[in-house]
């Protein structure tokens, strides 16, 4: 009986590992994340996602048709109680080239952010600046972050609800100054799969005591909302992520993204038949002639404001 259970567990793990490798490989190809000769700086936080990302990239590196280098980088932010020995020991065991950066962003965040307020925004900005500059220093051509599909969907709703902006985490991003390119190889991966993978691999997880333990974070509220939707309507998160890949600018309301002002009629040529385009017409007249339309947008606005 025990052997049967173990065989089943091993089979399930193999399926999970293959699925994650396939999804990461698909994301890399779809967004041209890694190219021949790249030096990929894999940002390792000590959480399940970054461990899984490194593990999968190391596996793909062995079979990829192109050559690329991987180097792991961890930023020690000097959080109280941070176990400094865990990551170096794990990376040495895996035979991975790595760097440990030390920068006391913890003190900066605690000084700047009032007690009880969300620290994630400032923390991530400080971390990003340090990692971007170090990527240039070591000649890394890509910076790999461990954000997954659920992170990207959560960010979409965070920006909608709290920032009045329709944006998320892109799978691939060029920094605003053009000096770095960020990739998210886990873009197609579900968080639940990564949790199962991390548990099966027994990664030495390091909890975040700076921001991850804060209660009532906006992201936690969004996560709970999405979890409720997923329970009520399985596949809802996958549908939302699919929508993020199938955007129709003309069906939104962003005047910078689509030119609504200069839309014109074009009735040249034969049109295709509309469904149910024939309708019965009743005579109607109230004795008044229709008023002519305003000749310009300005006239229209002036008329409304009278």
PDB file of C-alpha atoms in Angstrom:
ATOM      1  CA  UNK A   1       0.000   0.000   0.000  1.00  0.00           C
ATOM      2  CA  UNK A   2       2.782   2.419   0.958  1.00  0.00           C
ATOM      3  CA  UNK A   3       4.665   1.678  -2.260  1.00  0.00           C
ATOM      4  CA  UNK A   4       1.509   2.328  -4.275  1.00  0.00           C
ATOM      5  CA  UNK A   5       1.026   5.703  -2.608  1.00  0.00           C
ATOM      6  CA  UNK A   6       4.654   6.620  -3.206  1.00  0.00           C
ATOM      7  CA  UNK A   7       4.397   5.671  -6.891  1.00  0.00           C
ATOM      8  CA  UNK A   8       1.250   7.770  -7.241  1.00  0.00           C
ATOM      9  CA  UNK A   9       2.907  10.730  -5.524  1.00  0.00           C
ATOM     10  CA  UNK A  10       5.936  10.435  -7.774  1.00  0.00           C
ATOM     11  CA  UNK A  11       3.738  10.261 -10.855  1.00  0.00           C
ATOM     12  CA  UNK A  12       1.825  13.359  -9.782  1.00  0.00           C
ATOM     13  CA  UNK A  13       5.072  15.226  -9.095  1.00  0.00           C
ATOM     14  CA  UNK A  14       6.469  14.295 -12.519  1.00  0.00           C
ATOM     15  CA  UNK A  15       3.304  15.598 -14.162  1.00  0.00           C
ATOM     16  CA  UNK A  16       3.524  18.810 -12.156  1.00  0.00           C
ATOM     17  CA  UNK A  17       7.192  19.316 -12.982  1.00  0.00           C
ATOM     18  CA  UNK A  18       6.596  18.728 -16.694  1.00  0.00           C
ATOM     19  CA  UNK A  19       3.655  21.130 -16.680  1.00  0.00           C
ATOM     20  CA  UNK A  20       5.680  23.887 -15.031  1.00  0.00           C
ATOM     21  CA  UNK A  21       8.623  23.344 -17.372  1.00  0.00           C
ATOM     22  CA  UNK A  22       6.291  23.479 -20.369  1.00  0.00           C
ATOM     23  CA  UNK A  23       4.595  26.667 -19.168  1.00  0.00           C
ATOM     24  CA  UNK A  24       7.896  28.393 -18.416  1.00  0.00           C
ATOM     25  CA  UNK A  25       9.270  27.299 -21.778  1.00  0.00           C
ATOM     26  CA  UNK A  26       6.167  28.627 -23.542  1.00  0.00           C
ATOM     27  CA  UNK A  27       6.433  31.998 -21.797  1.00  0.00           C
ATOM     28  CA  UNK A  28      10.112  32.276 -22.706  1.00  0.00           C
ATOM     29  CA  UNK A  29       9.360  31.561 -26.367  1.00  0.00           C
ATOM     30  CA  UNK A  30       6.193  33.680 -26.619  1.00  0.00           C
ATOM     31  CA  UNK A  31       7.888  36.790 -25.238  1.00  0.00           C
ATOM     32  CA  UNK A  32      11.458  36.075 -26.395  1.00  0.00           C
ATOM     33  CA  UNK A  33      12.589  36.316 -22.786  1.00  0.00           C
ATOM     34  CA  UNK A  34      15.946  34.574 -23.125  1.00  0.00           C
ATOM     35  CA  UNK A  35      18.210  34.801 -26.158  1.00  0.00           C
ATOM     36  CA  UNK A  36      21.492  33.184 -27.107  1.00  0.00           C
ATOM     37  CA  UNK A  37      24.361  34.547 -25.034  1.00  0.00           C
ATOM     38  CA  UNK A  38      22.150  36.099 -22.363  1.00  0.00           C
ATOM     39  CA  UNK A  39      23.349  36.391 -18.800  1.00  0.00           C
ATOM     40  CA  UNK A  40      20.200  36.045 -16.710  1.00  0.00           C
ATOM     41  CA  UNK A  41      20.263  37.440 -13.194  1.00  0.00           C
ATOM     42  CA  UNK A  42      17.793  35.314 -11.232  1.00  0.00           C
ATOM     43  CA  UNK A  43      16.509  37.299  -8.264  1.00  0.00           C
ATOM     44  CA  UNK A  44      16.138  34.927  -5.335  1.00  0.00           C
ATOM     45  CA  UNK A  45      14.139  36.132  -2.334  1.00  0.00           C
ATOM     46  CA  UNK A  46      13.926  32.882  -0.415  1.00  0.00           C
ATOM     47  CA  UNK A  47      10.238  32.462  -1.199  1.00  0.00           C
ATOM     48  CA  UNK A  48       8.624  29.514  -2.984  1.00  0.00           C
ATOM     49  CA  UNK A  49       8.256  31.297  -6.318  1.00  0.00           C
ATOM     50  CA  UNK A  50      11.855  32.397  -6.801  1.00  0.00           C
ATOM     51  CA  UNK A  51      13.142  28.968  -5.699  1.00  0.00           C
ATOM     52  CA  UNK A  52      10.864  27.304  -8.247  1.00  0.00           C
ATOM     53  CA  UNK A  53      11.924  29.757 -10.968  1.00  0.00           C
ATOM     54  CA  UNK A  54      15.605  29.049 -10.402  1.00  0.00           C
ATOM     55  CA  UNK A  55      15.035  25.291 -10.303  1.00  0.00           C
ATOM     56  CA  UNK A  56      13.073  25.285 -13.566  1.00  0.00           C
ATOM     57  CA  UNK A  57      15.491  27.610 -15.365  1.00  0.00           C
ATOM     58  CA  UNK A  58      18.416  25.398 -14.346  1.00  0.00           C
ATOM     59  CA  UNK A  59      16.548  22.411 -15.744  1.00  0.00           C
ATOM     60  CA  UNK A  60      15.711  24.175 -19.013  1.00  0.00           C
ATOM     61  CA  UNK A  61      19.273  25.451 -19.345  1.00  0.00           C
ATOM     62  CA  UNK A  62      20.490  21.854 -19.710  1.00  0.00           C
ATOM     63  CA  UNK A  63      18.230  21.091 -22.676  1.00  0.00           C
ATOM     64  CA  UNK A  64      17.797  24.499 -24.321  1.00  0.00           C
ATOM     65  CA  UNK A  65      18.898  24.819 -27.971  1.00  0.00           C
ATOM     66  CA  UNK A  66      20.773  28.024 -27.100  1.00  0.00           C
ATOM     67  CA  UNK A  67      23.456  28.847 -24.546  1.00  0.00           C
ATOM     68  CA  UNK A  68      22.698  31.254 -21.727  1.00  0.00           C
ATOM     69  CA  UNK A  69      24.160  31.790 -18.270  1.00  0.00           C
ATOM     70  CA  UNK A  70      22.363  31.978 -14.943  1.00  0.00           C
ATOM     71  CA  UNK A  71      23.512  33.777 -11.828  1.00  0.00           C
ATOM     72  CA  UNK A  72      21.445  33.921  -8.642  1.00  0.00           C
ATOM     73  CA  UNK A  73      21.297  37.158  -6.670  1.00  0.00           C
ATOM     74  CA  UNK A  74      19.780  37.716  -3.251  1.00  0.00           C
ATOM     75  CA  UNK A  75      19.328  41.092  -1.602  1.00  0.00           C
ATOM     76  CA  UNK A  76      19.756  40.889   2.161  1.00  0.00           C
ATOM     77  CA  UNK A  77      17.628  43.822   3.330  1.00  0.00           C
ATOM     78  CA  UNK A  78      18.755  43.437   6.958  1.00  0.00           C
ATOM     79  CA  UNK A  79      15.401  42.388   8.303  1.00  0.00           C
ATOM     80  CA  UNK A  80      15.686  41.353  11.960  1.00  0.00           C
ATOM     81  CA  UNK A  81      16.117  37.606  12.278  1.00  0.00           C
ATOM     82  CA  UNK A  82      16.861  37.037   8.584  1.00  0.00           C
ATOM     83  CA  UNK A  83      18.727  33.697   8.345  1.00  0.00           C
ATOM     84  CA  UNK A  84      21.773  34.766   6.358  1.00  0.00           C
ATOM     85  CA  UNK A  85      23.165  31.243   5.985  1.00  0.00           C
ATOM     86  CA  UNK A  86      20.149  29.575   4.328  1.00  0.00           C
ATOM     87  CA  UNK A  87      20.440  30.813   0.751  1.00  0.00           C
ATOM     88  CA  UNK A  88      24.254  30.578   0.408  1.00  0.00           C
ATOM     89  CA  UNK A  89      24.158  27.005   1.694  1.00  0.00           C
ATOM     90  CA  UNK A  90      21.346  26.011  -0.678  1.00  0.00           C
ATOM     91  CA  UNK A  91      23.005  27.640  -3.706  1.00  0.00           C
ATOM     92  CA  UNK A  92      26.358  26.021  -2.989  1.00  0.00           C
ATOM     93  CA  UNK A  93      24.628  22.639  -2.734  1.00  0.00           C
ATOM     94  CA  UNK A  94      23.023  23.262  -6.142  1.00  0.00           C
ATOM     95  CA  UNK A  95      26.309  24.393  -7.668  1.00  0.00           C
ATOM     96  CA  UNK A  96      24.839  27.749  -8.713  1.00  0.00           C
ATOM     97  CA  UNK A  97      26.912  30.901  -9.150  1.00  0.00           C
ATOM     98  CA  UNK A  98      25.513  33.556  -6.837  1.00  0.00           C
ATOM     99  CA  UNK A  99      25.952  36.929  -5.180  1.00  0.00           C
ATOM    100  CA  UNK A 100      24.527  38.106  -1.846  1.00  0.00           C
ATOM    101  CA  UNK A 101      23.959  41.867  -1.730  1.00  0.00           C
ATOM    102  CA  UNK A 102      23.614  43.647   1.594  1.00  0.00           C
ATOM    103  CA  UNK A 103      21.655  46.871   1.890  1.00  0.00           C
ATOM    104  CA  UNK A 104      19.703  48.044   4.902  1.00  0.00           C
ATOM    105  CA  UNK A 105      16.473  48.972   3.150  1.00  0.00           C
ATOM    106  CA  UNK A 106      14.578  47.670   6.203  1.00  0.00           C
ATOM    107  CA  UNK A 107      15.605  50.663   8.314  1.00  0.00           C
ATOM    108  CA  UNK A 108      14.721  53.081   5.516  1.00  0.00           C
ATOM    109  CA  UNK A 109      11.254  51.578   5.123  1.00  0.00           C
ATOM    110  CA  UNK A 110      10.564  51.551   8.863  1.00  0.00           C
ATOM    111  CA  UNK A 111      11.711  55.173   9.131  1.00  0.00           C
ATOM    112  CA  UNK A 112       9.647  56.439   6.204  1.00  0.00           C
ATOM    113  CA  UNK A 113       6.422  54.412   6.575  1.00  0.00           C
ATOM    114  CA  UNK A 114       4.181  54.972   9.638  1.00  0.00           C
ATOM    115  CA  UNK A 115       3.408  51.925  11.765  1.00  0.00           C
ATOM    116  CA  UNK A 116       0.528  49.906  10.365  1.00  0.00           C
ATOM    117  CA  UNK A 117       0.783  51.330   6.840  1.00  0.00           C
ATOM    118  CA  UNK A 118       1.645  49.234   3.794  1.00  0.00           C
ATOM    119  CA  UNK A 119       5.415  49.019   3.269  1.00  0.00           C
ATOM    120  CA  UNK A 120       5.430  47.016   0.035  1.00  0.00           C
ATOM    121  CA  UNK A 121       5.538  49.971  -2.368  1.00  0.00           C
ATOM    122  CA  UNK A 122       8.613  51.667  -0.917  1.00  0.00           C
ATOM    123  CA  UNK A 123      10.307  48.344  -0.198  1.00  0.00           C
ATOM    124  CA  UNK A 124       9.941  47.200  -3.815  1.00  0.00           C
ATOM    125  CA  UNK A 125      11.241  50.522  -5.185  1.00  0.00           C
ATOM    126  CA  UNK A 126      14.349  50.401  -3.016  1.00  0.00           C
ATOM    127  CA  UNK A 127      14.927  46.775  -3.918  1.00  0.00           C
ATOM    128  CA  UNK A 128      14.443  47.451  -7.621  1.00  0.00           C
ATOM    129  CA  UNK A 129      16.998  50.258  -7.685  1.00  0.00           C
ATOM    130  CA  UNK A 130      19.642  48.090  -6.011  1.00  0.00           C
ATOM    131  CA  UNK A 131      19.032  45.124  -8.325  1.00  0.00           C
ATOM    132  CA  UNK A 132      18.969  47.236 -11.489  1.00  0.00           C
ATOM    133  CA  UNK A 133      22.322  48.831 -10.721  1.00  0.00           C
ATOM    134  CA  UNK A 134      23.892  45.499  -9.794  1.00  0.00           C
ATOM    135  CA  UNK A 135      22.656  43.905 -13.043  1.00  0.00           C
ATOM    136  CA  UNK A 136      24.630  46.506 -14.968  1.00  0.00           C
ATOM    137  CA  UNK A 137      27.673  45.963 -12.755  1.00  0.00           C
ATOM    138  CA  UNK A 138      27.859  42.226 -13.528  1.00  0.00           C
ATOM    139  CA  UNK A 139      26.802  42.563 -17.169  1.00  0.00           C
ATOM    140  CA  UNK A 140      23.466  40.783 -16.785  1.00  0.00           C
ATOM    141  CA  UNK A 141      21.306  41.221 -19.890  1.00  0.00           C
ATOM    142  CA  UNK A 142      18.032  40.038 -18.297  1.00  0.00           C
ATOM    143  CA  UNK A 143      16.649  40.254 -14.757  1.00  0.00           C
ATOM    144  CA  UNK A 144      14.346  37.340 -13.902  1.00  0.00           C
ATOM    145  CA  UNK A 145      11.672  37.890 -11.251  1.00  0.00           C
ATOM    146  CA  UNK A 146       9.486  35.180  -9.732  1.00  0.00           C
ATOM    147  CA  UNK A 147       6.034  36.725 -10.277  1.00  0.00           C
ATOM    148  CA  UNK A 148       3.434  34.222 -11.488  1.00  0.00           C
ATOM    149  CA  UNK A 149       0.059  34.399 -13.226  1.00  0.00           C
ATOM    150  CA  UNK A 150      -1.884  35.070 -10.006  1.00  0.00           C
ATOM    151  CA  UNK A 151       0.466  37.939  -9.085  1.00  0.00           C
ATOM    152  CA  UNK A 152      -0.186  39.513 -12.468  1.00  0.00           C
ATOM    153  CA  UNK A 153      -3.975  39.235 -12.166  1.00  0.00           C
ATOM    154  CA  UNK A 154      -3.883  40.602  -8.606  1.00  0.00           C
ATOM    155  CA  UNK A 155      -1.834  43.579  -9.774  1.00  0.00           C
ATOM    156  CA  UNK A 156      -4.389  44.290 -12.495  1.00  0.00           C
ATOM    157  CA  UNK A 157      -7.138  44.671  -9.886  1.00  0.00           C
ATOM    158  CA  UNK A 158      -4.881  46.536  -7.459  1.00  0.00           C
ATOM    159  CA  UNK A 159      -4.197  49.160 -10.105  1.00  0.00           C
ATOM    160  CA  UNK A 160      -7.868  49.302 -11.099  1.00  0.00           C
ATOM    161  CA  UNK A 161      -9.283  49.626  -7.581  1.00  0.00           C
ATOM    162  CA  UNK A 162      -6.590  51.741  -5.936  1.00  0.00           C
ATOM    163  CA  UNK A 163      -4.897  53.515  -8.836  1.00  0.00           C
ATOM    164  CA  UNK A 164      -7.633  54.041 -11.447  1.00  0.00           C
ATOM    165  CA  UNK A 165      -5.304  52.513 -13.997  1.00  0.00           C
ATOM    166  CA  UNK A 166      -5.682  49.467 -16.237  1.00  0.00           C
ATOM    167  CA  UNK A 167      -2.214  47.933 -16.002  1.00  0.00           C
ATOM    168  CA  UNK A 168      -0.510  44.908 -14.502  1.00  0.00           C
ATOM    169  CA  UNK A 169       2.849  43.134 -14.459  1.00  0.00           C
ATOM    170  CA  UNK A 170       3.964  42.413 -18.028  1.00  0.00           C
ATOM    171  CA  UNK A 171       5.799  39.150 -18.737  1.00  0.00           C
ATOM    172  CA  UNK A 172       8.643  41.218 -20.188  1.00  0.00           C
ATOM    173  CA  UNK A 173       9.488  44.824 -19.406  1.00  0.00           C
ATOM    174  CA  UNK A 174      12.136  47.294 -20.456  1.00  0.00           C
ATOM    175  CA  UNK A 175      12.994  49.690 -17.644  1.00  0.00           C
ATOM    176  CA  UNK A 176      11.951  53.298 -18.247  1.00  0.00           C
ATOM    177  CA  UNK A 177      15.568  54.343 -18.810  1.00  0.00           C
ATOM    178  CA  UNK A 178      16.092  51.464 -21.242  1.00  0.00           C
ATOM    179  CA  UNK A 179      19.078  50.096 -19.316  1.00  0.00           C
ATOM    180  CA  UNK A 180      17.545  46.843 -18.061  1.00  0.00           C
ATOM    181  CA  UNK A 181      15.045  44.229 -19.220  1.00  0.00           C
ATOM    182  CA  UNK A 182      12.941  42.384 -16.663  1.00  0.00           C
ATOM    183  CA  UNK A 183      11.452  38.982 -17.457  1.00  0.00           C
ATOM    184  CA  UNK A 184       8.877  36.907 -15.567  1.00  0.00           C
ATOM    185  CA  UNK A 185       9.341  33.289 -16.679  1.00  0.00           C
ATOM    186  CA  UNK A 186       6.532  32.102 -14.345  1.00  0.00           C
ATOM    187  CA  UNK A 187       3.953  34.291 -16.115  1.00  0.00           C
ATOM    188  CA  UNK A 188       1.861  31.270 -17.203  1.00  0.00           C
ATOM    189  CA  UNK A 189       2.173  29.349 -13.915  1.00  0.00           C
ATOM    190  CA  UNK A 190      -0.528  29.074 -11.233  1.00  0.00           C
ATOM    191  CA  UNK A 191       0.380  29.842  -7.662  1.00  0.00           C
ATOM    192  CA  UNK A 192      -1.167  26.576  -6.442  1.00  0.00           C
ATOM    193  CA  UNK A 193       1.145  24.596  -8.745  1.00  0.00           C
ATOM    194  CA  UNK A 194       4.174  26.492  -7.460  1.00  0.00           C
ATOM    195  CA  UNK A 195       3.130  25.836  -3.860  1.00  0.00           C
ATOM    196  CA  UNK A 196       2.842  22.110  -4.560  1.00  0.00           C
ATOM    197  CA  UNK A 197       6.188  22.113  -6.378  1.00  0.00           C
ATOM    198  CA  UNK A 198       7.957  23.931  -3.533  1.00  0.00           C
ATOM    199  CA  UNK A 199       6.543  21.526  -0.985  1.00  0.00           C
ATOM    200  CA  UNK A 200       7.582  18.481  -3.005  1.00  0.00           C
ATOM    201  CA  UNK A 201      11.103  19.871  -3.493  1.00  0.00           C
ATOM    202  CA  UNK A 202      11.414  20.906   0.179  1.00  0.00           C
ATOM    203  CA  UNK A 203      12.859  24.310  -0.625  1.00  0.00           C
ATOM    204  CA  UNK A 204      14.242  26.081   2.482  1.00  0.00           C
ATOM    205  CA  UNK A 205      11.609  28.830   2.486  1.00  0.00           C
ATOM    206  CA  UNK A 206      12.458  32.123   4.210  1.00  0.00           C
ATOM    207  CA  UNK A 207       9.352  34.091   5.277  1.00  0.00           C
ATOM    208  CA  UNK A 208       9.212  37.836   4.685  1.00  0.00           C
ATOM    209  CA  UNK A 209       8.864  39.593   8.037  1.00  0.00           C
ATOM    210  CA  UNK A 210       8.861  43.090   6.549  1.00  0.00           C
ATOM    211  CA  UNK A 211       5.781  43.258   4.338  1.00  0.00           C
ATOM    212  CA  UNK A 212       4.388  39.765   3.894  1.00  0.00           C
ATOM    213  CA  UNK A 213       3.255  39.500   7.498  1.00  0.00           C
ATOM    214  CA  UNK A 214       1.270  42.760   7.518  1.00  0.00           C
ATOM    215  CA  UNK A 215      -2.460  42.230   7.760  1.00  0.00           C
ATOM    216  CA  UNK A 216      -5.123  43.987   5.670  1.00  0.00           C
ATOM    217  CA  UNK A 217      -2.766  44.727   2.837  1.00  0.00           C
ATOM    218  CA  UNK A 218      -4.522  45.786  -0.334  1.00  0.00           C
ATOM    219  CA  UNK A 219      -3.019  42.830  -2.181  1.00  0.00           C
ATOM    220  CA  UNK A 220      -4.317  40.418   0.437  1.00  0.00           C
ATOM    221  CA  UNK A 221      -7.801  41.839  -0.002  1.00  0.00           C
ATOM    222  CA  UNK A 222      -7.569  41.350  -3.762  1.00  0.00           C
ATOM    223  CA  UNK A 223      -6.208  37.827  -3.298  1.00  0.00           C
ATOM    224  CA  UNK A 224      -9.160  36.915  -1.087  1.00  0.00           C
ATOM    225  CA  UNK A 225     -11.610  38.368  -3.586  1.00  0.00           C
ATOM    226  CA  UNK A 226     -10.110  36.369  -6.450  1.00  0.00           C
ATOM    227  CA  UNK A 227     -10.068  33.203  -4.333  1.00  0.00           C
ATOM    228  CA  UNK A 228     -13.789  33.611  -3.678  1.00  0.00           C
ATOM    229  CA  UNK A 229     -14.451  34.086  -7.390  1.00  0.00           C
ATOM    230  CA  UNK A 230     -12.378  31.021  -8.216  1.00  0.00           C
ATOM    231  CA  UNK A 231     -14.292  28.885  -5.723  1.00  0.00           C
ATOM    232  CA  UNK A 232     -17.634  30.055  -7.087  1.00  0.00           C
ATOM    233  CA  UNK A 233     -16.566  29.946 -10.732  1.00  0.00           C
ATOM    234  CA  UNK A 234     -13.562  27.618 -11.306  1.00  0.00           C
ATOM    235  CA  UNK A 235     -11.360  28.923 -14.098  1.00  0.00           C
ATOM    236  CA  UNK A 236     -12.228  32.586 -13.485  1.00  0.00           C
ATOM    237  CA  UNK A 237      -8.596  33.640 -12.882  1.00  0.00           C
ATOM    238  CA  UNK A 238      -7.506  31.865 -16.061  1.00  0.00           C
ATOM    239  CA  UNK A 239     -10.218  33.744 -17.976  1.00  0.00           C
ATOM    240  CA  UNK A 240      -9.072  37.081 -16.562  1.00  0.00           C
ATOM    241  CA  UNK A 241      -5.467  36.333 -17.499  1.00  0.00           C
ATOM    242  CA  UNK A 242      -6.652  35.386 -20.981  1.00  0.00           C
ATOM    243  CA  UNK A 243      -8.390  38.752 -21.246  1.00  0.00           C
ATOM    244  CA  UNK A 244      -5.120  40.476 -20.364  1.00  0.00           C
ATOM    245  CA  UNK A 245      -3.656  38.881 -23.494  1.00  0.00           C
ATOM    246  CA  UNK A 246      -6.604  39.842 -25.690  1.00  0.00           C
ATOM    247  CA  UNK A 247      -7.032  43.601 -25.305  1.00  0.00           C
ATOM    248  CA  UNK A 248      -9.170  45.610 -27.748  1.00  0.00           C
ATOM    249  CA  UNK A 249      -8.192  49.301 -27.416  1.00  0.00           C
ATOM    250  CA  UNK A 250     -11.169  50.445 -29.516  1.00  0.00           C
ATOM    251  CA  UNK A 251     -13.515  48.842 -26.983  1.00  0.00           C
ATOM    252  CA  UNK A 252     -12.089  50.722 -24.019  1.00  0.00           C
ATOM    253  CA  UNK A 253     -12.063  54.461 -23.292  1.00  0.00           C
ATOM    254  CA  UNK A 254      -8.414  55.526 -23.391  1.00  0.00           C
ATOM    255  CA  UNK A 255      -8.187  58.473 -25.801  1.00  0.00           C
ATOM    256  CA  UNK A 256      -4.382  58.260 -25.796  1.00  0.00           C
ATOM    257  CA  UNK A 257      -4.448  54.639 -26.872  1.00  0.00           C
ATOM    258  CA  UNK A 258      -7.138  54.892 -29.531  1.00  0.00           C
ATOM    259  CA  UNK A 259      -8.169  57.816 -31.752  1.00  0.00           C
ATOM    260  CA  UNK A 260     -11.889  58.143 -31.050  1.00  0.00           C
ATOM    261  CA  UNK A 261     -12.034  61.787 -32.167  1.00  0.00           C
ATOM    262  CA  UNK A 262     -11.270  61.162 -35.854  1.00  0.00           C
ATOM    263  CA  UNK A 263     -13.534  58.156 -36.395  1.00  0.00           C
ATOM    264  CA  UNK A 264     -15.452  58.592 -39.671  1.00  0.00           C
ATOM    265  CA  UNK A 265     -18.127  56.721 -41.572  1.00  0.00           C
ATOM    266  CA  UNK A 266     -17.108  54.551 -44.497  1.00  0.00           C
ATOM    267  CA  UNK A 267     -20.047  53.219 -46.477  1.00  0.00           C
ATOM    268  CA  UNK A 268     -18.162  52.607 -49.685  1.00  0.00           C
ATOM    269  CA  UNK A 269     -18.636  49.232 -51.337  1.00  0.00           C
ATOM    270  CA  UNK A 270     -21.119  46.538 -50.459  1.00  0.00           C
ATOM    271  CA  UNK A 271     -21.676  45.809 -46.803  1.00  0.00           C
ATOM    272  CA  UNK A 272     -22.076  42.431 -45.232  1.00  0.00           C
ATOM    273  CA  UNK A 273     -25.568  41.562 -44.100  1.00  0.00           C
ATOM    274  CA  UNK A 274     -26.419  42.370 -40.500  1.00  0.00           C
ATOM    275  CA  UNK A 275     -28.233  39.827 -38.394  1.00  0.00           C
ATOM    276  CA  UNK A 276     -31.898  40.706 -38.061  1.00  0.00           C
ATOM    277  CA  UNK A 277     -31.374  43.865 -40.090  1.00  0.00           C
ATOM    278  CA  UNK A 278     -34.935  44.013 -41.392  1.00  0.00           C
ATOM    279  CA  UNK A 279     -37.408  45.749 -39.085  1.00  0.00           C
ATOM    280  CA  UNK A 280     -41.017  46.829 -39.461  1.00  0.00           C
ATOM    281  CA  UNK A 281     -41.389  50.595 -39.677  1.00  0.00           C
ATOM    282  CA  UNK A 282     -44.336  52.519 -38.287  1.00  0.00           C
ATOM    283  CA  UNK A 283     -45.183  56.014 -39.516  1.00  0.00           C
ATOM    284  CA  UNK A 284     -44.332  58.590 -36.886  1.00  0.00           C
ATOM    285  CA  UNK A 285     -44.442  62.344 -36.858  1.00  0.00           C
ATOM    286  CA  UNK A 286     -44.863  64.924 -34.175  1.00  0.00           C
ATOM    287  CA  UNK A 287     -45.046  67.806 -36.604  1.00  0.00           C
ATOM    288  CA  UNK A 288     -41.573  69.042 -35.812  1.00  0.00           C
ATOM    289  CA  UNK A 289     -38.519  68.872 -37.969  1.00  0.00           C
ATOM    290  CA  UNK A 290     -35.369  67.395 -36.522  1.00  0.00           C
ATOM    291  CA  UNK A 291     -32.840  69.999 -35.521  1.00  0.00           C
ATOM    292  CA  UNK A 292     -29.567  69.976 -37.507  1.00  0.00           C
ATOM    293  CA  UNK A 293     -26.602  68.387 -35.782  1.00  0.00           C
ATOM    294  CA  UNK A 294     -23.872  70.637 -34.444  1.00  0.00           C
ATOM    295  CA  UNK A 295     -21.191  71.205 -37.067  1.00  0.00           C
ATOM    296  CA  UNK A 296     -18.276  70.663 -34.731  1.00  0.00           C
ATOM    297  CA  UNK A 297     -17.272  69.332 -31.343  1.00  0.00           C
ATOM    298  CA  UNK A 298     -16.838  72.893 -30.094  1.00  0.00           C
ATOM    299  CA  UNK A 299     -20.369  73.870 -31.148  1.00  0.00           C
ATOM    300  CA  UNK A 300     -21.717  70.764 -29.493  1.00  0.00           C
ATOM    301  CA  UNK A 301     -19.993  71.555 -26.197  1.00  0.00           C
ATOM    302  CA  UNK A 302     -21.139  75.199 -26.371  1.00  0.00           C
ATOM    303  CA  UNK A 303     -24.733  74.067 -26.937  1.00  0.00           C
ATOM    304  CA  UNK A 304     -24.607  71.715 -23.940  1.00  0.00           C
ATOM    305  CA  UNK A 305     -23.236  74.433 -21.691  1.00  0.00           C
ATOM    306  CA  UNK A 306     -25.920  77.008 -22.563  1.00  0.00           C
TER     307      UNK A 306
END
